[in-house]
């Protein structure tokens, strides 16, 4: 078969079983004879031959096809649909409605709102840190494994200390990752530095993996003069241009369609990288989730959507969030590959994200990953989660299902980690954090001018005037303003 | 008696089981789910028992079998299931991605073939002669309306028009399957539903001409019909906004214990709006008796569905929200009628949403502001107009039953033409709504700033009457 037929942007294939009338052959084949394979990597602004040009008569209608399967991963054959909804009518009882051939059935049968059993969850390590039989997972080296574990512990320690710092009123707000350390670190480990990250807010582990220092985290939480964000956002709204980590913003799910646009740009630029965006289960209910998924599929954007399904959106449990079988089943609704992963299993997350990344970049398509996990901590320092869920439930997930402990068992069993290493690491991270907090707390706040900079690239005259006005006010009433903000 | 359950009647205890159970659904067809064990009792034995009682229990309408696809294979049976929030889920050691779409598309339910011949099947809803003849006459009426009103716009007598050419079966057959108490939330290409419910040709023309008899007081573009009397919510131009409104109305019907549902229509393009997403999710979570009817006619103005979505159409979106769904031949009036009637019964008796994707083709231009030959070939249009005509197909069926003939056809078409031309003359001759109607109904009571603005305008009109049209009373 001619290779030019395999291009993703060429959605036409002449079905071998349909004999075309001779007079249509030159017209149908013409545009493709000159088709340049290299142009398949760019999205054409105008298709040379639109599949919409259907002609009367069943046998002369072209059929929509798509090839390209990632070699190392089989796409599930959708056995459930083929078995249950296979057309009972004769093979010639198909008609070409817009969108492609569809078989007819004379039986009125509604598709159930959910499958009889839930989509299974990919897992590599069991709760004892043992590799599950028959698991096809991506190998992790010792260096990688140890760094993954160290960063998970670092993240956990950061959370414990920063949470207490907020309770002491030294920072205004904090949000922990407790229970979701594996999703954070393992997904980051599976990515490349060129991959662009668009986070929600519970993914600082990705930034940690990429080299953001503990000191830099603390600067942002304190909103001091060393904060890259110049103290303009609440704590934990981290961002770093250097680490390809888009700055966090509070409105939920807005980053999802932005990630699709970034991915499309990467594709247009011919980069060997993808966009990766994270969201919680609650974010999947926003309209922007719908827009992002659909645009990603239609624009064939190399983007990986990672959904942390931790069971809660503040006080809203998942059964009040959706009635589907979670988020993994939403992939098919948009024409997107999807997989469900044990979010507390670092190796499963690593393998799935690693493979999804390869699929996204090579095949120029979006991939959806639902990582099942549990939010062990409160939603944020403004939340007391015992008001809406039992403490024994929290304790169960904290102790019996802890992702850090599970991974530790695995690295220990490999002989890569020891109790001594553990003590050294925890002690070292704690000291670094204490030091970082002291440094950040003493640093000055950003200058007053930073309230007016960066609204636009250049400061317009009305903003300049407003700055002058506030400076005059401060001159008149200096005692009403904080002394640690330089003028 | 139907047990009434709402989300808010379930008071959550701070000591709730960690196993997050789905709220109990009221349905006589489905066995009650047993309570789930507290996590402390979650032993291996209890884990196994979880498999015996699937959390996501499928419910079946008595006369319709819901399909139960299963994603399991034999390998999965050997591995443990664990209770993540949202219910028990089995583990699988193999990394396998679910394909973006099935190899074969979801089949399309059809009762009549292109020759109007019933295909052998055991579950289509019978239609009486009276209903069938009314269905056919309304389909023809709708088409005649479209032909004549379209020309009226071309002549500049009305400013805008939208036809439903090619989609008459969806319009009329769905309306026939509903009850008058069902509340309808249209998009804009569903005038046939209002026609079925008794809106007169004169009432249609009055809206198109924006005259004093228009219930909308001439405030919206032509084809934005509405009628409180017929439970037909007024059309608004913004795409898909009505879908979530329908969910709220359905929830209200449920709270009021009405034996009715909400029905909303939208095109394939409407399914890409964020409001579509909001509506289907809310409908599922709130268990609202609403029917979503998507007219997948292949186009959103000039955008073909290959640029609208990459899924297998809209029907596969149902399971993504936990909504039951079906795909129907939109050019087959009997298939539409059967599916809607079954969906309505399910929605009301089981208090659940239903999604119906009706496959069809937009034979006419998008609107009078569109020339569709600019982006699709004329022979494609002609193919659908001639070979796949829903009106002709249905006519063949009723003729075979001896319920219709050529003479009846000629009489009907002649009568319609005369009536329509008469209504246009009537509507055109009537004066426009008064100037005051530009300011009333913004709020229930006009606030002082609006009353002031009205006075200013009246003063200006009085000073320069020659600048303003004479058929608007001041």
mmCIF file of C-alpha atoms in Angstrom, chain B residues 144-445:
data_model
loop_
_atom_site.group_PDB
_atom_site.id
_atom_site.type_symbol
_atom_site.label_atom_id
_atom_site.label_comp_id
_atom_site.label_asym_id
_atom_site.label_seq_id
_atom_site.Cartn_x
_atom_site.Cartn_y
_atom_site.Cartn_z
ATOM 1 C CA UNK B 144 -44.463 24.099 2.362
ATOM 2 C CA UNK B 145 -43.892 26.695 5.043
ATOM 3 C CA UNK B 146 -40.173 26.495 4.410
ATOM 4 C CA UNK B 147 -40.505 26.815 0.653
ATOM 5 C CA UNK B 148 -42.798 29.820 0.773
ATOM 6 C CA UNK B 149 -41.243 31.663 3.699
ATOM 7 C CA UNK B 150 -37.789 31.167 2.187
ATOM 8 C CA UNK B 151 -38.995 32.913 -0.957
ATOM 9 C CA UNK B 152 -40.560 35.688 1.109
ATOM 10 C CA UNK B 153 -37.132 36.394 2.557
ATOM 11 C CA UNK B 154 -35.506 36.347 -0.875
ATOM 12 C CA UNK B 155 -38.053 39.006 -1.840
ATOM 13 C CA UNK B 156 -37.050 41.111 1.150
ATOM 14 C CA UNK B 157 -40.429 40.841 2.793
ATOM 15 C CA UNK B 158 -38.945 39.290 5.940
ATOM 16 C CA UNK B 159 -35.370 39.796 7.099
ATOM 17 C CA UNK B 160 -34.258 36.242 7.840
ATOM 18 C CA UNK B 161 -35.391 32.622 7.668
ATOM 19 C CA UNK B 162 -34.178 29.136 8.676
ATOM 20 C CA UNK B 163 -35.527 26.067 6.926
ATOM 21 C CA UNK B 164 -35.855 22.551 8.321
ATOM 22 C CA UNK B 165 -35.584 20.910 4.906
ATOM 23 C CA UNK B 166 -34.425 17.305 5.250
ATOM 24 C CA UNK B 167 -35.157 17.269 8.968
ATOM 25 C CA UNK B 168 -38.947 17.122 8.878
ATOM 26 C CA UNK B 169 -39.087 13.612 10.333
ATOM 27 C CA UNK B 170 -37.086 14.577 13.390
ATOM 28 C CA UNK B 171 -39.299 17.606 13.941
ATOM 29 C CA UNK B 172 -42.727 16.081 13.590
ATOM 30 C CA UNK B 173 -42.168 12.490 14.705
ATOM 31 C CA UNK B 174 -40.481 13.521 17.934
ATOM 32 C CA UNK B 175 -43.320 15.906 18.702
ATOM 33 C CA UNK B 176 -45.843 13.167 18.007
ATOM 34 C CA UNK B 177 -44.164 10.922 20.572
ATOM 35 C CA UNK B 178 -44.374 13.537 23.322
ATOM 36 C CA UNK B 179 -47.230 14.781 25.471
ATOM 37 C CA UNK B 180 -48.417 18.366 25.652
ATOM 38 C CA UNK B 181 -47.205 18.654 29.250
ATOM 39 C CA UNK B 182 -43.656 17.912 28.164
ATOM 40 C CA UNK B 183 -41.706 21.157 28.076
ATOM 41 C CA UNK B 184 -39.770 21.773 24.854
ATOM 42 C CA UNK B 185 -36.508 23.729 24.629
ATOM 43 C CA UNK B 186 -35.686 24.157 20.929
ATOM 44 C CA UNK B 187 -32.574 25.363 19.157
ATOM 45 C CA UNK B 188 -34.006 26.994 16.024
ATOM 46 C CA UNK B 189 -34.598 24.263 13.441
ATOM 47 C CA UNK B 190 -37.537 22.625 15.228
ATOM 48 C CA UNK B 191 -40.553 24.660 14.156
ATOM 49 C CA UNK B 192 -42.256 21.366 13.328
ATOM 50 C CA UNK B 193 -42.600 20.595 17.021
ATOM 51 C CA UNK B 194 -44.533 23.795 17.552
ATOM 52 C CA UNK B 195 -46.583 23.106 14.443
ATOM 53 C CA UNK B 196 -47.567 19.701 15.800
ATOM 54 C CA UNK B 197 -48.626 21.288 19.064
ATOM 55 C CA UNK B 198 -51.094 23.556 17.346
ATOM 56 C CA UNK B 199 -49.245 26.785 16.575
ATOM 57 C CA UNK B 200 -51.101 28.131 13.555
ATOM 58 C CA UNK B 201 -49.601 29.171 10.257
ATOM 59 C CA UNK B 202 -50.798 32.672 11.002
ATOM 60 C CA UNK B 203 -48.964 32.667 14.314
ATOM 61 C CA UNK B 204 -45.773 31.601 12.530
ATOM 62 C CA UNK B 205 -46.166 34.367 9.958
ATOM 63 C CA UNK B 206 -46.896 36.971 12.635
ATOM 64 C CA UNK B 207 -43.560 36.220 14.284
ATOM 65 C CA UNK B 208 -41.707 36.262 10.981
ATOM 66 C CA UNK B 209 -43.109 39.682 10.154
ATOM 67 C CA UNK B 210 -42.689 40.959 13.726
ATOM 68 C CA UNK B 211 -46.127 42.487 13.759
ATOM 69 C CA UNK B 212 -48.386 43.443 16.627
ATOM 70 C CA UNK B 213 -49.727 39.896 16.957
ATOM 71 C CA UNK B 214 -46.289 38.368 17.492
ATOM 72 C CA UNK B 215 -46.173 36.976 21.041
ATOM 73 C CA UNK B 216 -42.565 38.083 21.160
ATOM 74 C CA UNK B 217 -43.631 41.663 20.360
ATOM 75 C CA UNK B 218 -41.255 41.847 17.429
ATOM 76 C CA UNK B 219 -38.162 41.759 19.609
ATOM 77 C CA UNK B 220 -36.306 38.841 18.047
ATOM 78 C CA UNK B 221 -35.233 37.811 14.581
ATOM 79 C CA UNK B 222 -37.569 35.714 12.483
ATOM 80 C CA UNK B 223 -37.823 31.995 13.319
ATOM 81 C CA UNK B 224 -37.280 32.677 17.041
ATOM 82 C CA UNK B 225 -40.690 31.264 17.933
ATOM 83 C CA UNK B 226 -42.040 30.741 21.415
ATOM 84 C CA UNK B 227 -45.373 29.838 22.958
ATOM 85 C CA UNK B 228 -46.184 29.511 26.624
ATOM 86 C CA UNK B 229 -49.508 27.926 25.787
ATOM 87 C CA UNK B 230 -47.783 25.145 23.886
ATOM 88 C CA UNK B 231 -44.970 24.619 26.416
ATOM 89 C CA UNK B 232 -42.452 25.675 23.787
ATOM 90 C CA UNK B 233 -39.716 27.856 25.254
ATOM 91 C CA UNK B 234 -38.839 30.871 23.156
ATOM 92 C CA UNK B 235 -35.866 30.315 20.888
ATOM 93 C CA UNK B 236 -32.682 32.271 21.616
ATOM 94 C CA UNK B 237 -29.821 32.633 19.139
ATOM 95 C CA UNK B 238 -26.999 31.650 21.465
ATOM 96 C CA UNK B 239 -26.098 28.061 20.727
ATOM 97 C CA UNK B 240 -26.619 25.365 23.383
ATOM 98 C CA UNK B 241 -27.717 27.701 26.179
ATOM 99 C CA UNK B 242 -31.109 26.001 26.222
ATOM 100 C CA UNK B 243 -29.648 22.584 26.985
ATOM 101 C CA UNK B 244 -28.809 23.333 30.593
ATOM 102 C CA UNK B 245 -32.053 25.276 30.958
ATOM 103 C CA UNK B 246 -33.885 22.090 30.022
ATOM 104 C CA UNK B 247 -32.101 20.203 32.790
ATOM 105 C CA UNK B 248 -33.226 22.744 35.361
ATOM 106 C CA UNK B 249 -36.788 22.582 34.070
ATOM 107 C CA UNK B 250 -36.704 18.787 34.180
ATOM 108 C CA UNK B 251 -35.479 18.879 37.754
ATOM 109 C CA UNK B 252 -38.348 21.199 38.594
ATOM 110 C CA UNK B 253 -40.850 18.837 36.955
ATOM 111 C CA UNK B 254 -39.425 16.055 39.087
ATOM 112 C CA UNK B 255 -39.677 18.088 42.272
ATOM 113 C CA UNK B 256 -43.272 18.937 41.372
ATOM 114 C CA UNK B 257 -43.960 15.250 40.695
ATOM 115 C CA UNK B 258 -45.279 16.011 37.243
ATOM 116 C CA UNK B 259 -45.839 13.143 34.849
ATOM 117 C CA UNK B 260 -43.824 14.964 32.213
ATOM 118 C CA UNK B 261 -40.274 15.558 31.048
ATOM 119 C CA UNK B 262 -38.234 18.310 29.466
ATOM 120 C CA UNK B 263 -37.075 17.856 25.891
ATOM 121 C CA UNK B 264 -34.306 19.851 24.293
ATOM 122 C CA UNK B 265 -32.931 19.959 20.774
ATOM 123 C CA UNK B 266 -29.539 20.966 19.464
ATOM 124 C CA UNK B 267 -27.381 20.394 16.417
ATOM 125 C CA UNK B 268 -24.061 18.587 16.140
ATOM 126 C CA UNK B 269 -22.333 21.947 16.462
ATOM 127 C CA UNK B 270 -24.171 22.617 19.711
ATOM 128 C CA UNK B 271 -22.534 19.539 21.219
ATOM 129 C CA UNK B 272 -19.176 21.353 21.181
ATOM 130 C CA UNK B 273 -20.350 24.161 23.461
ATOM 131 C CA UNK B 274 -19.417 24.088 27.135
ATOM 132 C CA UNK B 275 -23.109 24.302 28.027
ATOM 133 C CA UNK B 276 -23.680 20.898 26.440
ATOM 134 C CA UNK B 277 -21.101 19.480 28.848
ATOM 135 C CA UNK B 278 -22.685 21.223 31.814
ATOM 136 C CA UNK B 279 -26.159 20.034 30.884
ATOM 137 C CA UNK B 280 -25.402 16.355 30.445
ATOM 138 C CA UNK B 281 -23.383 16.182 33.629
ATOM 139 C CA UNK B 282 -25.980 18.003 35.708
ATOM 140 C CA UNK B 283 -28.741 15.871 34.223
ATOM 141 C CA UNK B 284 -26.964 12.675 35.246
ATOM 142 C CA UNK B 285 -25.952 13.805 38.723
ATOM 143 C CA UNK B 286 -29.342 15.345 39.528
ATOM 144 C CA UNK B 287 -31.213 12.476 37.878
ATOM 145 C CA UNK B 288 -33.337 14.806 35.806
ATOM 146 C CA UNK B 289 -36.106 13.523 33.504
ATOM 147 C CA UNK B 290 -34.845 15.170 30.334
ATOM 148 C CA UNK B 291 -34.439 13.998 26.749
ATOM 149 C CA UNK B 292 -31.549 15.422 24.754
ATOM 150 C CA UNK B 293 -32.192 15.224 21.017
ATOM 151 C CA UNK B 294 -29.227 15.966 18.810
ATOM 152 C CA UNK B 295 -29.917 16.617 15.143
ATOM 153 C CA UNK B 296 -26.654 15.476 13.638
ATOM 154 C CA UNK B 297 -27.117 16.823 10.127
ATOM 155 C CA UNK B 298 -23.435 16.766 9.236
ATOM 156 C CA UNK B 299 -22.840 20.514 9.238
ATOM 157 C CA UNK B 300 -22.535 23.532 11.467
ATOM 158 C CA UNK B 301 -22.899 26.231 8.823
ATOM 159 C CA UNK B 302 -19.774 25.462 6.747
ATOM 160 C CA UNK B 303 -18.073 23.251 9.338
ATOM 161 C CA UNK B 304 -18.311 19.541 8.547
ATOM 162 C CA UNK B 305 -18.438 17.146 11.461
ATOM 163 C CA UNK B 306 -14.885 15.964 10.777
ATOM 164 C CA UNK B 307 -13.891 19.395 12.078
ATOM 165 C CA UNK B 308 -16.520 19.372 14.813
ATOM 166 C CA UNK B 309 -15.503 16.236 16.671
ATOM 167 C CA UNK B 310 -13.445 13.073 16.237
ATOM 168 C CA UNK B 311 -15.604 10.738 18.242
ATOM 169 C CA UNK B 312 -18.116 8.364 16.743
ATOM 170 C CA UNK B 313 -20.631 11.165 16.676
ATOM 171 C CA UNK B 314 -22.678 12.245 19.657
ATOM 172 C CA UNK B 315 -24.188 8.939 20.798
ATOM 173 C CA UNK B 316 -20.906 7.812 22.383
ATOM 174 C CA UNK B 317 -20.923 10.885 24.591
ATOM 175 C CA UNK B 318 -23.772 9.446 26.640
ATOM 176 C CA UNK B 319 -21.633 6.963 28.520
ATOM 177 C CA UNK B 320 -19.080 9.671 29.240
ATOM 178 C CA UNK B 321 -21.684 11.284 31.486
ATOM 179 C CA UNK B 322 -23.529 8.227 32.690
ATOM 180 C CA UNK B 323 -26.430 8.965 30.346
ATOM 181 C CA UNK B 324 -28.288 6.330 28.381
ATOM 182 C CA UNK B 325 -28.135 6.908 24.636
ATOM 183 C CA UNK B 326 -29.253 5.692 21.222
ATOM 184 C CA UNK B 327 -28.541 6.512 17.601
ATOM 185 C CA UNK B 328 -31.513 6.754 15.254
ATOM 186 C CA UNK B 329 -32.052 7.231 11.536
ATOM 187 C CA UNK B 330 -33.260 10.815 11.592
ATOM 188 C CA UNK B 331 -34.873 10.442 8.176
ATOM 189 C CA UNK B 332 -37.090 7.621 9.438
ATOM 190 C CA UNK B 333 -40.190 9.016 11.119
ATOM 191 C CA UNK B 334 -41.151 5.694 12.700
ATOM 192 C CA UNK B 335 -37.707 5.108 14.177
ATOM 193 C CA UNK B 336 -37.733 8.601 15.643
ATOM 194 C CA UNK B 337 -41.237 8.106 16.997
ATOM 195 C CA UNK B 338 -40.367 4.785 18.642
ATOM 196 C CA UNK B 339 -37.115 5.975 20.167
ATOM 197 C CA UNK B 340 -38.593 9.171 21.562
ATOM 198 C CA UNK B 341 -41.587 7.427 23.035
ATOM 199 C CA UNK B 342 -39.399 4.852 24.760
ATOM 200 C CA UNK B 343 -37.003 7.553 25.927
ATOM 201 C CA UNK B 344 -39.847 9.597 27.331
ATOM 202 C CA UNK B 345 -41.169 6.691 29.362
ATOM 203 C CA UNK B 346 -37.709 5.919 30.702
ATOM 204 C CA UNK B 347 -37.008 9.528 31.563
ATOM 205 C CA UNK B 348 -40.239 9.942 33.504
ATOM 206 C CA UNK B 349 -40.598 6.564 35.184
ATOM 207 C CA UNK B 350 -36.913 6.156 36.017
ATOM 208 C CA UNK B 351 -36.098 9.824 36.558
ATOM 209 C CA UNK B 352 -33.100 9.830 34.297
ATOM 210 C CA UNK B 353 -31.772 11.690 31.255
ATOM 211 C CA UNK B 354 -31.661 10.120 27.791
ATOM 212 C CA UNK B 355 -29.534 11.179 24.825
ATOM 213 C CA UNK B 356 -30.735 10.595 21.276
ATOM 214 C CA UNK B 357 -28.581 11.240 18.240
ATOM 215 C CA UNK B 358 -30.668 11.498 15.083
ATOM 216 C CA UNK B 359 -28.518 11.128 11.988
ATOM 217 C CA UNK B 360 -29.758 13.246 9.116
ATOM 218 C CA UNK B 361 -28.620 15.752 6.519
ATOM 219 C CA UNK B 362 -29.203 19.486 6.240
ATOM 220 C CA UNK B 363 -30.607 19.696 2.745
ATOM 221 C CA UNK B 364 -31.263 23.414 2.810
ATOM 222 C CA UNK B 365 -28.781 26.206 3.314
ATOM 223 C CA UNK B 366 -27.925 26.934 6.926
ATOM 224 C CA UNK B 367 -30.068 30.074 6.696
ATOM 225 C CA UNK B 368 -31.034 32.688 4.163
ATOM 226 C CA UNK B 369 -27.655 34.297 4.930
ATOM 227 C CA UNK B 370 -25.807 31.239 3.663
ATOM 228 C CA UNK B 371 -25.034 29.801 0.234
ATOM 229 C CA UNK B 372 -24.047 26.248 1.054
ATOM 230 C CA UNK B 373 -22.815 25.460 -2.460
ATOM 231 C CA UNK B 374 -19.734 27.450 -1.486
ATOM 232 C CA UNK B 375 -18.542 24.610 0.737
ATOM 233 C CA UNK B 376 -20.308 21.455 -0.406
ATOM 234 C CA UNK B 377 -21.133 20.121 -3.880
ATOM 235 C CA UNK B 378 -24.601 20.497 -5.337
ATOM 236 C CA UNK B 379 -24.822 16.838 -6.204
ATOM 237 C CA UNK B 380 -24.337 15.848 -2.583
ATOM 238 C CA UNK B 381 -27.236 18.083 -1.611
ATOM 239 C CA UNK B 382 -29.355 16.698 -4.429
ATOM 240 C CA UNK B 383 -28.591 13.137 -3.374
ATOM 241 C CA UNK B 384 -29.991 13.751 0.065
ATOM 242 C CA UNK B 385 -32.890 15.781 -1.248
ATOM 243 C CA UNK B 386 -34.044 13.147 -3.720
ATOM 244 C CA UNK B 387 -32.860 9.733 -2.574
ATOM 245 C CA UNK B 388 -33.055 10.136 1.195
ATOM 246 C CA UNK B 389 -36.046 12.409 1.627
ATOM 247 C CA UNK B 390 -37.749 11.723 4.995
ATOM 248 C CA UNK B 391 -41.114 13.018 3.794
ATOM 249 C CA UNK B 392 -41.167 10.814 0.708
ATOM 250 C CA UNK B 393 -40.113 7.766 2.732
ATOM 251 C CA UNK B 394 -42.913 8.223 5.198
ATOM 252 C CA UNK B 395 -45.406 8.855 2.421
ATOM 253 C CA UNK B 396 -44.553 5.522 0.848
ATOM 254 C CA UNK B 397 -45.320 3.842 4.135
ATOM 255 C CA UNK B 398 -48.706 5.430 4.718
ATOM 256 C CA UNK B 399 -49.680 4.903 1.088
ATOM 257 C CA UNK B 400 -48.947 1.190 1.467
ATOM 258 C CA UNK B 401 -51.346 1.183 4.382
ATOM 259 C CA UNK B 402 -53.980 2.800 2.232
ATOM 260 C CA UNK B 403 -54.028 5.865 4.465
ATOM 261 C CA UNK B 404 -52.968 8.319 1.788
ATOM 262 C CA UNK B 405 -53.224 8.868 -1.947
ATOM 263 C CA UNK B 406 -52.341 11.264 -4.740
ATOM 264 C CA UNK B 407 -55.611 13.103 -4.513
ATOM 265 C CA UNK B 408 -55.216 13.760 -0.808
ATOM 266 C CA UNK B 409 -51.682 14.942 -1.531
ATOM 267 C CA UNK B 410 -52.786 17.441 -4.178
ATOM 268 C CA UNK B 411 -55.557 18.778 -1.993
ATOM 269 C CA UNK B 412 -53.204 19.208 0.947
ATOM 270 C CA UNK B 413 -50.524 21.025 -0.995
ATOM 271 C CA UNK B 414 -52.995 23.354 -2.680
ATOM 272 C CA UNK B 415 -54.690 24.169 0.602
ATOM 273 C CA UNK B 416 -51.378 24.855 2.278
ATOM 274 C CA UNK B 417 -50.200 27.139 -0.453
ATOM 275 C CA UNK B 418 -53.389 29.174 -0.300
ATOM 276 C CA UNK B 419 -53.330 29.341 3.488
ATOM 277 C CA UNK B 420 -49.704 30.381 3.582
ATOM 278 C CA UNK B 421 -50.079 33.098 0.977
ATOM 279 C CA UNK B 422 -53.089 34.343 2.870
ATOM 280 C CA UNK B 423 -51.247 34.405 6.183
ATOM 281 C CA UNK B 424 -48.409 36.359 4.604
ATOM 282 C CA UNK B 425 -50.794 38.953 3.234
ATOM 283 C CA UNK B 426 -52.464 39.198 6.621
ATOM 284 C CA UNK B 427 -49.214 39.466 8.548
ATOM 285 C CA UNK B 428 -47.708 41.950 6.142
ATOM 286 C CA UNK B 429 -50.703 44.234 6.355
ATOM 287 C CA UNK B 430 -50.717 44.500 10.123
ATOM 288 C CA UNK B 431 -48.940 47.296 11.962
ATOM 289 C CA UNK B 432 -45.799 46.768 13.978
ATOM 290 C CA UNK B 433 -45.761 46.664 17.789
ATOM 291 C CA UNK B 434 -45.909 50.028 19.568
ATOM 292 C CA UNK B 435 -42.750 51.907 20.454
ATOM 293 C CA UNK B 436 -43.394 51.277 24.150
ATOM 294 C CA UNK B 437 -42.692 47.578 23.605
ATOM 295 C CA UNK B 438 -39.023 48.418 23.114
ATOM 296 C CA UNK B 439 -38.865 49.319 26.797
ATOM 297 C CA UNK B 440 -41.345 47.034 28.501
ATOM 298 C CA UNK B 441 -40.515 43.542 29.814
ATOM 299 C CA UNK B 442 -36.835 44.284 30.395
ATOM 300 C CA UNK B 443 -37.875 43.906 34.016
ATOM 301 C CA UNK B 444 -41.320 43.058 35.285
ATOM 302 C CA UNK B 445 -41.785 46.725 36.203
#
